[in-house]
């Protein structure tokens, strides 16, 4: 059963009572909330996600996004994120409830899913190969990710690359793409078919809105992908598209700095990271024109695939 | 309705988990995470060669916790070495307490245990000099507001925790066992005299003192987040020392009497036996009964501690758990300082919590920045 097969009334009731068990690969979460902002947002953005009845599947994370039951419900209303009864963060203004859910869930994953090497990066797939885009906030990583997804690339994750310690493959973790500030307008114009969640103003990251992940990304959420390209994007309004090769050594160091749990995995993390980077071509990218950059990246991934094939045949 | 404390069940008898259903495995993971005992549970499963019996989707959680514990096991000796070098500047030996002590002396209690800080015991007269040495090395005092500083320095048995500005490691510098304002005044010099050298320049308390100190720490605490974990420490110390050295049981109670810490030792033994089924010789239980509270008080303390020492997870809170925790919080302060000091302090803290503006928001999500 999918979230969207419930009526909104049923969904919001469940959310407020025992919580809803949602499969968001590779985890099962139980989310509960007494806020309509959250129930409306989740019902819209997570419509294609599988839903499990209570106690039919192992729940990895119990999360709750709620308004306090005190007077603060009315006076400058706040929202609390709790992870199975503990509150890792201070409360935020209630209008930010939906981003708070997304950030909170990311935090749960980043602090406990050490079966993966977790790198702060967007990952998308083309022709069976993954493109990893690590980047600091503000570099246009999510914007480019959303634009590529709108052209049919498969979304693995907008937030973290999960490299499986067992297989070395990238595990998909498809969730809504989070866009900030000007990128919201840019992508609304560029990809009018995308469904957007509500906009949350005045978060510490500015204005935030989420894009509903395409159905194929959710349905193929169990199919892992081999990493082929690591690309560091940078948006620059006045620049033409420039793609430059960069050294694998430097790339490995930057990926390590962008990893959530590099220090925890130790030697094994180092070996997994260097092995992954050794199998990838690495580039840096400066861009402003989305159409142009997408053309170039599609070419890049094609030659990547041809090159790999050629080397196998030769 | 409160669910069972699955952690204690599994620690006492790991094979119990073989019969767990999906919901119980899930609960064990949830309770284990909140009680900081997930890696310890995994270690118990491995010891009993039951790790293949762990329900597959639960296993990632155990393995992740184990991984963190193993990293810390590597990091602790490195941090200890740095701290040792600082104390050596003043020609002092490093005396480790609690978790770090179990780790450097290779005790079973350290297996699968996680650490939040390094506790050390130093002579009170060297405190100022040591603080300067630490500060020169990049350690910064936490709780910098003036009232907290004054509170710690005037009334507490330790100075505000010091945190290394880059590595994030925290050191708790104790100069005595209990706050100077407390009812009992155990002499820290007695502990230092009997400390045992485990490596050049590094000492830990002798076995009896280690148990007594751990019990004192736990049963004078006001917050029980780590309560069950600390009781598990005590249980494992008792089992290990009891097996290794038969004299241990003979020396334990007399030493507690000598240190004026018979009451906390009583609680330690009583609850280690009651909650974690630690086999304690009857003779020892009879001797330590000297430190038991009167029967009425005993019933009350049982009611309180049997609630506070359950896993810190809402699933297993017994009726009245919130009240019990609140009582123990007030009690811990009452043990620390006389009423005429306590009341203004609690009022002050309540005022601060209510009215002083705190920084808000989810901390910026900086990759690689993991709290130790």
XYZ file of C-alpha atoms in Angstrom:
686
model
C 0.000 0.000 0.000
C 1.141 3.549 -0.798
C 0.723 6.700 1.275
C -1.337 8.259 -1.542
C -3.862 5.416 -1.479
C -5.142 6.614 1.882
C -7.514 9.538 1.974
C -5.976 12.656 3.458
C -8.312 12.318 6.448
C -7.136 8.769 7.165
C -3.491 9.756 6.740
C -3.598 12.787 9.014
C -5.522 10.841 11.661
C -2.928 8.053 11.660
C -0.138 10.594 11.735
C -1.627 12.231 14.830
C -2.353 8.945 16.644
C 0.169 6.112 16.341
C 2.240 7.603 13.548
C 2.662 6.241 10.046
C 5.247 3.643 9.047
C 6.755 4.779 5.762
C 9.411 2.956 3.773
C 11.877 5.555 2.557
C 14.685 3.406 1.241
C 16.858 2.108 2.758
C 15.037 2.762 6.050
C 11.619 2.320 7.551
C 10.524 5.255 9.634
C 7.604 5.890 11.912
C 6.602 9.514 11.698
C 3.980 11.174 13.832
C 2.797 14.752 13.942
C -0.095 16.825 15.216
C 0.553 19.628 12.722
C -1.473 20.019 9.550
C 1.547 21.664 7.911
C 3.365 18.344 8.283
C 0.486 16.052 7.359
C -0.342 18.072 4.252
C 3.295 18.271 3.224
C 4.012 14.583 3.754
C 0.783 13.483 2.086
C 1.794 15.452 -0.984
C 5.540 14.727 -1.129
C 5.522 11.111 0.048
C 2.403 9.948 -1.864
C 4.312 7.264 -3.804
C 6.108 5.776 -0.794
C 5.133 2.347 0.552
C 3.260 2.330 3.812
C 3.377 -0.498 6.341
C 0.847 -1.439 8.980
C 2.024 -1.146 12.571
C 4.577 -3.775 13.668
C 4.742 -5.438 10.250
C 8.260 -4.164 9.587
C 11.281 -3.200 11.680
C 11.229 0.555 12.250
C 14.664 2.183 12.104
C 13.702 5.647 13.305
C 10.750 6.942 15.304
C 10.415 10.646 14.646
C 7.847 13.112 15.828
C 7.322 16.671 14.658
C 4.896 18.402 16.930
C 3.579 21.573 18.408
C 4.043 21.793 22.159
C 0.932 21.166 24.246
C 1.465 24.335 26.269
C 0.497 27.927 25.658
C 3.298 28.077 23.138
C 0.821 26.510 20.757
C -0.617 29.978 20.228
C 2.039 32.388 21.360
C 4.857 32.501 18.784
C 4.195 28.834 17.925
C 7.131 26.485 17.858
C 7.819 23.063 16.469
C 9.695 20.308 18.277
C 11.545 17.533 16.520
C 11.957 14.438 18.599
C 13.802 11.282 17.822
C 12.134 8.501 19.755
C 11.398 10.703 22.728
C 14.610 12.722 22.843
C 14.972 16.195 21.421
C 18.307 16.698 19.744
C 17.533 20.276 18.665
C 16.079 23.417 20.121
C 12.540 24.178 18.908
C 12.102 26.237 15.748
C 9.268 28.463 14.513
C 6.312 26.315 13.565
C 6.194 27.503 9.982
C 9.372 25.487 9.409
C 7.802 22.193 10.469
C 8.311 20.417 7.160
C 12.006 21.315 6.691
C 12.482 20.419 10.370
C 11.190 16.918 9.606
C 13.576 16.549 6.662
C 16.610 17.908 8.540
C 15.782 15.850 11.590
C 15.499 12.653 9.600
C 18.804 13.417 7.861
C 20.350 13.837 11.287
C 18.997 10.438 12.412
C 20.537 8.782 9.371
C 23.858 10.628 9.532
C 24.412 9.790 13.190
C 23.558 6.111 13.029
C 23.664 4.420 9.606
C 27.318 3.433 9.678
C 26.703 0.446 7.413
C 27.341 3.110 4.770
C 30.074 5.606 4.150
C 27.871 8.707 4.136
C 28.917 11.707 2.098
C 27.100 15.022 1.974
C 26.297 15.044 -1.747
C 23.565 14.767 -4.337
C 23.559 11.542 -6.355
C 21.776 10.951 -9.639
C 21.870 8.096 -12.108
C 22.124 8.040 -15.882
C 22.441 4.827 -17.897
C 23.147 2.710 -14.857
C 26.003 4.878 -13.551
C 25.951 7.326 -10.669
C 27.058 10.938 -10.683
C 28.054 12.178 -7.232
C 27.921 15.916 -6.590
C 29.420 16.889 -3.254
C 29.253 20.566 -2.573
C 28.956 23.107 0.181
C 25.558 24.842 0.578
C 25.052 27.658 -1.898
C 27.000 26.010 -4.728
C 23.868 25.142 -6.667
C 24.099 21.404 -6.075
C 20.377 20.914 -5.412
C 19.358 23.199 -8.276
C 21.441 21.232 -10.732
C 20.246 17.966 -9.227
C 16.586 19.019 -9.639
C 17.194 20.153 -13.215
C 18.844 16.843 -14.134
C 16.029 14.882 -12.497
C 13.507 16.911 -14.521
C 15.285 15.675 -17.674
C 14.880 12.042 -16.697
C 17.964 11.328 -14.588
C 17.082 9.101 -11.661
C 17.236 10.725 -8.232
C 19.194 8.667 -5.699
C 19.493 11.410 -3.146
C 19.691 15.159 -2.968
C 21.450 15.133 0.396
C 23.658 12.116 0.965
C 25.564 9.530 -0.987
C 25.308 6.231 0.881
C 28.172 4.000 -0.178
C 27.487 0.447 0.958
C 30.408 -0.970 2.935
C 29.623 -4.447 1.725
C 29.211 -3.892 -2.018
C 30.865 -0.514 -2.633
C 27.749 0.526 -4.569
C 25.735 3.672 -3.959
C 22.446 2.857 -2.205
C 19.540 5.057 -3.272
C 17.902 7.120 -0.545
C 15.302 9.021 -2.555
C 13.606 11.804 -0.632
C 12.170 15.182 -1.633
C 14.713 17.587 -3.144
C 15.188 20.631 -0.960
C 15.534 23.938 -2.807
C 16.477 27.245 -1.296
C 15.735 30.883 -2.081
C 16.141 31.858 -5.765
C 16.481 28.245 -6.908
C 12.809 27.679 -6.099
C 11.714 30.152 -8.804
C 14.398 28.990 -11.204
C 13.282 25.350 -11.033
C 9.553 26.185 -10.999
C 10.133 27.898 -14.312
C 12.546 25.300 -15.662
C 10.513 22.239 -14.721
C 6.846 23.247 -14.524
C 5.775 19.613 -14.087
C 7.419 19.242 -10.692
C 5.145 19.199 -7.680
C 6.318 21.547 -4.929
C 5.565 21.295 -1.237
C 4.720 24.376 0.825
C 7.329 27.140 1.094
C 8.830 27.759 4.522
C 10.120 31.260 5.088
C 12.877 32.505 7.316
C 14.655 29.272 8.122
C 18.364 29.534 8.951
C 18.914 28.601 5.316
C 16.440 31.210 4.001
C 13.308 30.220 2.108
C 12.962 26.443 1.620
C 10.655 24.349 -0.538
C 10.682 20.649 -1.401
C 10.077 18.892 -4.708
C 8.132 15.640 -4.744
C 10.500 12.918 -5.982
C 9.451 11.343 -9.311
C 7.652 8.019 -8.972
C 10.421 6.059 -10.709
C 12.968 7.294 -8.160
C 10.823 5.916 -5.339
C 9.946 2.665 -7.122
C 13.562 1.930 -8.017
C 14.720 2.827 -4.541
C 16.143 -0.624 -3.933
C 18.372 -0.708 -7.033
C 21.945 0.286 -6.135
C 24.283 1.939 -8.641
C 27.998 1.980 -9.294
C 29.621 5.400 -8.951
C 31.208 6.671 -12.182
C 31.698 10.424 -11.897
C 32.399 12.811 -9.048
C 31.593 16.387 -9.960
C 31.987 19.524 -7.857
C 29.485 22.079 -9.210
C 29.601 25.828 -8.695
C 26.951 28.229 -9.917
C 28.275 31.493 -11.302
C 25.737 33.779 -12.981
C 28.267 35.313 -15.397
C 30.153 32.218 -16.412
C 29.884 29.891 -19.369
C 29.820 26.160 -18.709
C 33.329 25.040 -17.812
C 34.083 21.414 -16.982
C 37.610 20.674 -15.827
C 39.239 17.454 -14.869
C 40.551 17.335 -11.318
C 42.904 15.050 -9.489
C 41.520 11.953 -7.792
C 43.717 12.558 -4.764
C 42.252 16.001 -4.168
C 38.758 14.676 -4.807
C 39.224 11.942 -2.236
C 40.333 14.491 0.357
C 37.354 16.737 -0.319
C 34.945 13.808 -0.195
C 36.424 12.791 3.134
C 35.822 16.312 4.434
C 32.229 16.102 3.231
C 31.651 12.685 4.798
C 29.488 12.413 7.893
C 31.199 9.363 9.322
C 34.685 9.185 7.812
C 36.212 9.369 11.299
C 34.008 6.536 12.550
C 34.758 4.104 9.732
C 38.488 4.654 10.141
C 40.781 2.636 7.901
C 37.891 0.832 6.259
C 36.313 4.190 5.375
C 39.563 5.386 3.866
C 39.903 2.246 1.763
C 36.290 2.365 0.604
C 36.586 6.030 -0.295
C 39.822 5.680 -2.254
C 38.484 2.609 -4.052
C 35.313 4.492 -5.005
C 37.246 7.522 -6.248
C 39.691 5.300 -8.157
C 36.732 3.966 -10.149
C 35.441 7.454 -10.955
C 36.388 10.313 -13.234
C 36.523 13.553 -11.315
C 35.623 17.040 -12.505
C 34.858 20.494 -11.323
C 32.105 22.442 -12.996
C 31.197 26.100 -13.227
C 27.800 26.794 -14.744
C 25.014 29.281 -15.234
C 22.911 27.930 -18.124
C 20.990 24.810 -17.096
C 20.197 23.580 -20.643
C 23.814 23.860 -21.673
C 25.185 22.172 -18.582
C 22.720 19.298 -18.870
C 23.748 18.684 -22.500
C 27.369 18.639 -21.474
C 26.769 16.321 -18.536
C 24.747 13.911 -20.679
C 27.646 13.790 -23.143
C 30.042 13.304 -20.289
C 28.087 10.369 -18.869
C 27.758 8.828 -22.367
C 31.486 8.967 -23.057
C 31.976 7.686 -19.552
C 29.837 4.649 -20.350
C 31.409 4.162 -23.807
C 34.853 4.512 -22.338
C 34.103 1.899 -19.724
C 32.680 -0.425 -22.372
C 35.672 0.120 -24.659
C 38.095 -0.654 -21.898
C 36.162 -3.825 -21.063
C 36.108 -4.953 -24.718
C 39.690 -3.959 -25.389
C 1.263 0.263 29.938
C 5.004 0.128 30.494
C 6.869 -2.482 28.526
C 9.635 -4.654 29.931
C 13.199 -3.464 30.479
C 14.662 -5.675 27.765
C 18.223 -4.461 28.263
C 18.601 -5.907 31.737
C 17.045 -9.175 30.571
C 19.542 -9.491 27.737
C 22.551 -8.419 29.809
C 21.727 -11.041 32.409
C 20.923 -13.729 29.851
C 21.683 -12.895 26.184
C 19.980 -16.058 24.927
C 16.627 -14.573 25.992
C 16.732 -12.543 22.792
C 16.581 -15.646 20.609
C 12.862 -15.817 21.301
C 12.225 -12.108 20.690
C 9.683 -11.161 18.051
C 10.025 -8.226 15.668
C 8.497 -5.771 18.084
C 10.791 -6.837 20.922
C 13.918 -6.539 18.767
C 12.805 -3.077 17.799
C 12.252 -2.179 21.440
C 15.634 -3.574 22.439
C 17.315 -1.340 19.861
C 15.313 1.699 20.951
C 15.979 1.146 24.638
C 19.621 0.285 23.962
C 20.205 3.484 22.021
C 18.651 5.675 24.658
C 20.469 3.969 27.497
C 23.846 4.167 25.664
C 24.060 0.387 25.844
C 23.545 -0.743 22.254
C 27.218 -1.578 21.685
C 27.365 -3.280 25.076
C 24.411 -5.473 24.112
C 26.133 -6.362 20.864
C 29.211 -7.313 22.808
C 27.111 -9.562 25.053
C 25.643 -11.275 21.988
C 29.132 -11.838 20.566
C 30.417 -13.216 23.862
C 27.558 -15.697 23.896
C 28.156 -16.453 20.194
C 24.656 -15.319 19.419
C 25.423 -12.488 17.003
C 24.003 -14.522 14.102
C 20.683 -14.687 15.959
C 20.203 -10.915 15.807
C 17.217 -10.029 13.639
C 18.628 -8.853 10.285
C 17.179 -5.309 10.132
C 18.191 -4.735 13.768
C 21.760 -5.795 13.108
C 22.804 -2.554 11.355
C 21.949 -0.633 14.487
C 24.048 -2.904 16.679
C 26.945 -2.874 14.236
C 26.862 0.925 13.924
C 26.938 1.312 17.687
C 29.754 -1.219 17.912
C 31.689 0.719 15.310
C 31.449 3.932 17.341
C 32.512 2.049 20.472
C 35.497 0.602 18.649
C 36.566 4.021 17.351
C 36.416 5.345 20.878
C 38.433 2.417 22.110
C 41.176 3.591 19.741
C 40.715 7.276 20.533
C 40.663 7.025 24.332
C 44.293 5.876 24.824
C 45.452 8.636 22.453
C 43.541 11.278 24.403
C 44.706 9.782 27.693
C 48.295 10.077 26.510
C 47.849 13.771 25.761
C 46.339 14.358 29.176
C 49.124 12.355 30.826
C 51.705 14.567 29.147
C 50.002 17.667 30.560
C 50.026 16.297 34.094
C 53.653 15.258 33.675
C 54.504 18.942 33.197
C 53.725 19.329 36.911
C 55.339 15.994 37.825
C 51.951 14.484 38.555
C 50.708 11.007 37.729
C 47.442 10.863 35.826
C 44.723 9.162 37.867
C 41.833 8.059 35.664
C 38.290 7.441 36.858
C 35.303 5.606 35.374
C 35.198 4.729 31.652
C 38.710 5.794 30.699
C 40.080 3.837 33.667
C 38.240 0.677 32.588
C 39.564 1.124 29.056
C 43.246 1.615 29.898
C 43.214 -1.240 32.388
C 41.560 -3.514 29.830
C 38.587 -4.394 32.038
C 35.541 -6.180 30.576
C 33.465 -3.175 31.638
C 35.129 -1.252 28.793
C 33.967 -3.675 26.119
C 31.263 -2.060 24.020
C 31.183 0.939 26.328
C 30.984 4.435 24.918
C 32.534 7.489 26.507
C 31.368 11.058 26.690
C 34.369 12.430 28.555
C 37.551 11.539 30.409
C 37.269 11.777 34.197
C 40.453 12.391 36.151
C 41.248 12.826 39.837
C 43.825 15.448 40.796
C 45.110 16.807 44.114
C 43.074 19.878 45.077
C 46.176 22.007 45.693
C 47.326 21.548 42.085
C 44.014 22.546 40.555
C 44.891 26.118 39.590
C 48.252 25.185 38.118
C 46.691 22.327 36.169
C 43.937 24.480 34.775
C 46.566 26.853 33.412
C 48.510 24.000 31.823
C 45.329 22.720 30.169
C 44.324 26.160 28.933
C 47.751 26.716 27.393
C 47.235 23.470 25.506
C 43.923 24.581 23.993
C 41.387 23.308 26.517
C 38.493 25.668 27.094
C 36.231 25.739 30.147
C 32.561 25.023 29.485
C 29.629 26.713 31.255
C 31.285 30.059 31.029
C 28.531 32.106 32.591
C 29.599 33.680 35.834
C 27.008 31.973 38.019
C 27.857 28.490 36.744
C 31.533 29.171 37.247
C 30.974 30.286 40.804
C 28.653 27.349 41.497
C 31.158 24.808 40.271
C 34.130 26.326 41.998
C 32.470 26.969 45.311
C 30.220 23.974 45.748
C 31.294 21.154 43.489
C 33.794 18.313 43.575
C 34.955 19.073 40.063
C 35.698 22.161 38.026
C 33.634 23.002 34.928
C 34.435 20.471 32.181
C 37.341 21.402 29.933
C 36.948 20.824 26.217
C 39.716 20.756 23.673
C 38.994 23.478 21.131
C 39.830 21.344 18.115
C 39.374 17.687 19.017
C 36.251 18.246 21.108
C 37.442 15.886 23.820
C 36.073 16.713 27.244
C 37.945 16.290 30.509
C 36.202 16.317 33.885
C 38.726 17.296 36.502
C 37.691 16.037 39.941
C 39.608 17.179 43.002
C 37.530 15.191 45.453
C 34.828 12.533 45.424
C 31.865 14.439 46.727
C 31.217 18.159 46.903
C 32.846 19.756 49.944
C 29.407 20.847 51.129
C 28.038 17.292 51.191
C 27.270 15.347 54.358
C 30.074 12.829 54.006
C 33.659 13.890 53.511
C 35.581 10.986 52.070
C 39.254 11.865 51.860
C 40.454 11.840 48.234
C 44.058 11.364 49.389
C 43.123 7.870 50.565
C 42.043 6.997 47.029
C 45.188 8.502 45.506
C 47.451 6.604 47.917
C 46.078 3.236 46.859
C 45.876 3.973 43.138
C 47.475 1.332 40.929
C 49.946 2.089 38.144
C 48.782 0.629 34.796
C 51.310 2.373 32.531
C 54.147 4.855 33.059
C 52.578 7.967 34.572
C 49.054 6.516 34.463
C 47.141 5.158 37.442
C 43.653 3.879 38.162
C 41.910 3.340 41.491
C 42.451 -0.025 43.141
C 39.612 -2.532 42.487
C 37.636 -1.847 45.686
C 37.954 1.916 45.289
C 36.963 1.702 41.656
C 33.676 0.007 42.582
C 33.041 2.304 45.535
C 33.758 5.387 43.481
C 31.511 4.277 40.620
C 28.694 3.562 43.054
C 29.173 6.901 44.810
C 29.074 8.700 41.521
C 25.919 6.927 40.383
C 23.952 7.199 43.602
C 24.734 10.843 44.184
C 23.822 11.764 40.632
C 20.765 13.823 39.900
C 20.303 12.867 36.309
C 19.919 9.269 35.298
C 20.418 9.432 31.553
C 23.410 7.117 31.980
C 22.007 5.465 35.108
C 21.536 1.937 33.820
C 24.836 2.114 31.912
C 26.652 3.058 35.110
C 24.947 0.227 36.982
C 26.076 -2.171 34.248
C 29.631 -0.855 34.810
C 29.367 -1.655 38.500
C 27.937 -5.112 37.799
C 30.752 -5.962 35.406
C 33.418 -4.668 37.785
C 31.980 -6.783 40.609
C 31.825 -9.928 38.493
C 35.327 -9.444 37.118
C 37.120 -8.526 40.362
C 35.174 -11.133 42.334
C 36.368 -13.877 40.007
C 39.916 -12.646 39.642
C 40.732 -12.098 43.264
C 38.899 -13.772 46.179
C 40.270 -11.097 48.550
C 38.248 -8.509 46.685
C 35.007 -9.462 48.448
C 36.761 -9.523 51.822
C 38.221 -6.039 51.365
C 35.287 -4.294 49.724
C 33.029 -3.438 52.647
C 35.781 -2.554 55.175
C 37.249 -0.184 52.599
C 33.883 1.510 52.081
C 33.613 1.982 55.835
C 37.086 3.472 55.925
C 36.188 5.888 53.131
C 32.830 6.778 54.735
C 31.091 5.584 51.593
C 29.191 2.574 52.878
C 25.758 3.960 51.895
C 26.488 4.328 48.170
C 28.242 0.947 48.148
C 25.122 -0.580 49.693
C 23.004 0.883 46.915
C 25.470 -0.289 44.289
C 25.449 -3.884 45.499
C 21.742 -3.921 46.233
C 20.690 -2.716 42.774
C 23.367 -4.648 40.873
C 21.893 -7.769 42.468
C 18.252 -6.758 42.143
C 18.309 -5.403 38.573
C 21.222 -7.248 36.972
C 21.238 -10.443 39.074
C 24.905 -10.080 39.991
C 25.877 -12.966 42.299
C 27.129 -11.285 45.463
C 28.246 -13.462 48.375
C 25.659 -13.486 51.185
C 28.393 -12.650 53.638
C 29.106 -9.423 51.748
C 25.431 -8.501 51.573
C 25.198 -9.025 55.327
C 28.231 -6.794 55.958
C 27.089 -4.023 53.681
C 23.613 -3.970 55.273
C 25.296 -1.636 57.757
C 24.990 1.007 55.061
C 21.337 0.316 54.269
C 18.815 3.056 54.929
C 16.095 2.338 57.512
C 13.329 0.017 56.214
C 10.841 2.787 55.419
C 13.476 4.832 53.627
C 14.653 1.626 51.923
C 11.186 1.105 50.444
C 11.066 4.696 49.252
C 14.532 4.507 47.690
C 13.592 1.241 45.982
C 10.527 2.894 44.521
C 12.671 5.770 43.227
C 15.722 3.905 41.958
C 13.826 1.010 40.379
C 12.234 3.674 38.200
C 15.272 5.830 37.542
C 17.505 2.879 36.714
C 15.319 1.578 33.916
C 16.433 2.284 30.340
C 15.924 5.940 29.601
C 13.200 5.249 27.046
C 9.499 6.153 27.232
C 8.484 2.569 26.328
C 9.498 1.207 29.709
C 8.807 4.102 32.073
C 6.949 2.747 35.100
C 4.099 4.654 36.694
C 5.575 7.652 38.473
C 8.890 7.608 36.583
C 8.810 11.371 35.990
C 8.135 12.039 39.650
C 10.894 9.629 40.701
C 13.423 11.377 38.464
C 12.406 14.747 39.829
C 12.771 13.563 43.434
C 16.209 12.133 42.721
C 17.247 15.350 41.025
C 16.297 17.364 44.086
C 17.876 14.715 46.336
C 21.170 14.943 44.493
C 21.283 18.646 45.192
C 20.212 18.129 48.757
C 23.099 15.684 49.219
C 25.427 18.197 47.700
C 24.607 21.233 49.725
C 22.679 22.314 52.806
C 19.179 23.718 52.286
C 20.148 27.334 52.837
C 22.426 27.032 49.794
C 20.220 24.698 47.824
C 17.031 26.736 47.714
C 18.559 29.896 46.202
C 20.444 27.710 43.737
C 17.340 25.906 42.463
C 15.401 29.154 42.228
C 18.256 30.668 40.275
C 18.387 27.691 37.903
C 14.639 27.684 37.349
C 14.773 31.421 36.630
C 17.565 30.960 34.128
C 15.800 28.117 32.354
C 12.619 30.149 32.122
C 13.758 33.599 31.160
C 17.210 33.633 29.718
C 17.188 33.489 25.986
C 18.874 30.507 24.468
C 20.295 30.130 21.020
C 17.765 28.397 18.841
C 17.793 26.227 15.823
C 19.174 23.038 14.468
C 22.939 23.208 14.559
C 24.485 23.775 11.170
C 24.956 20.364 9.726
C 28.717 20.194 9.354
C 29.888 16.927 7.874
C 32.639 15.197 9.727
C 31.863 17.027 12.927
C 30.856 14.170 15.174
C 30.479 14.642 18.839
C 32.676 12.186 20.636
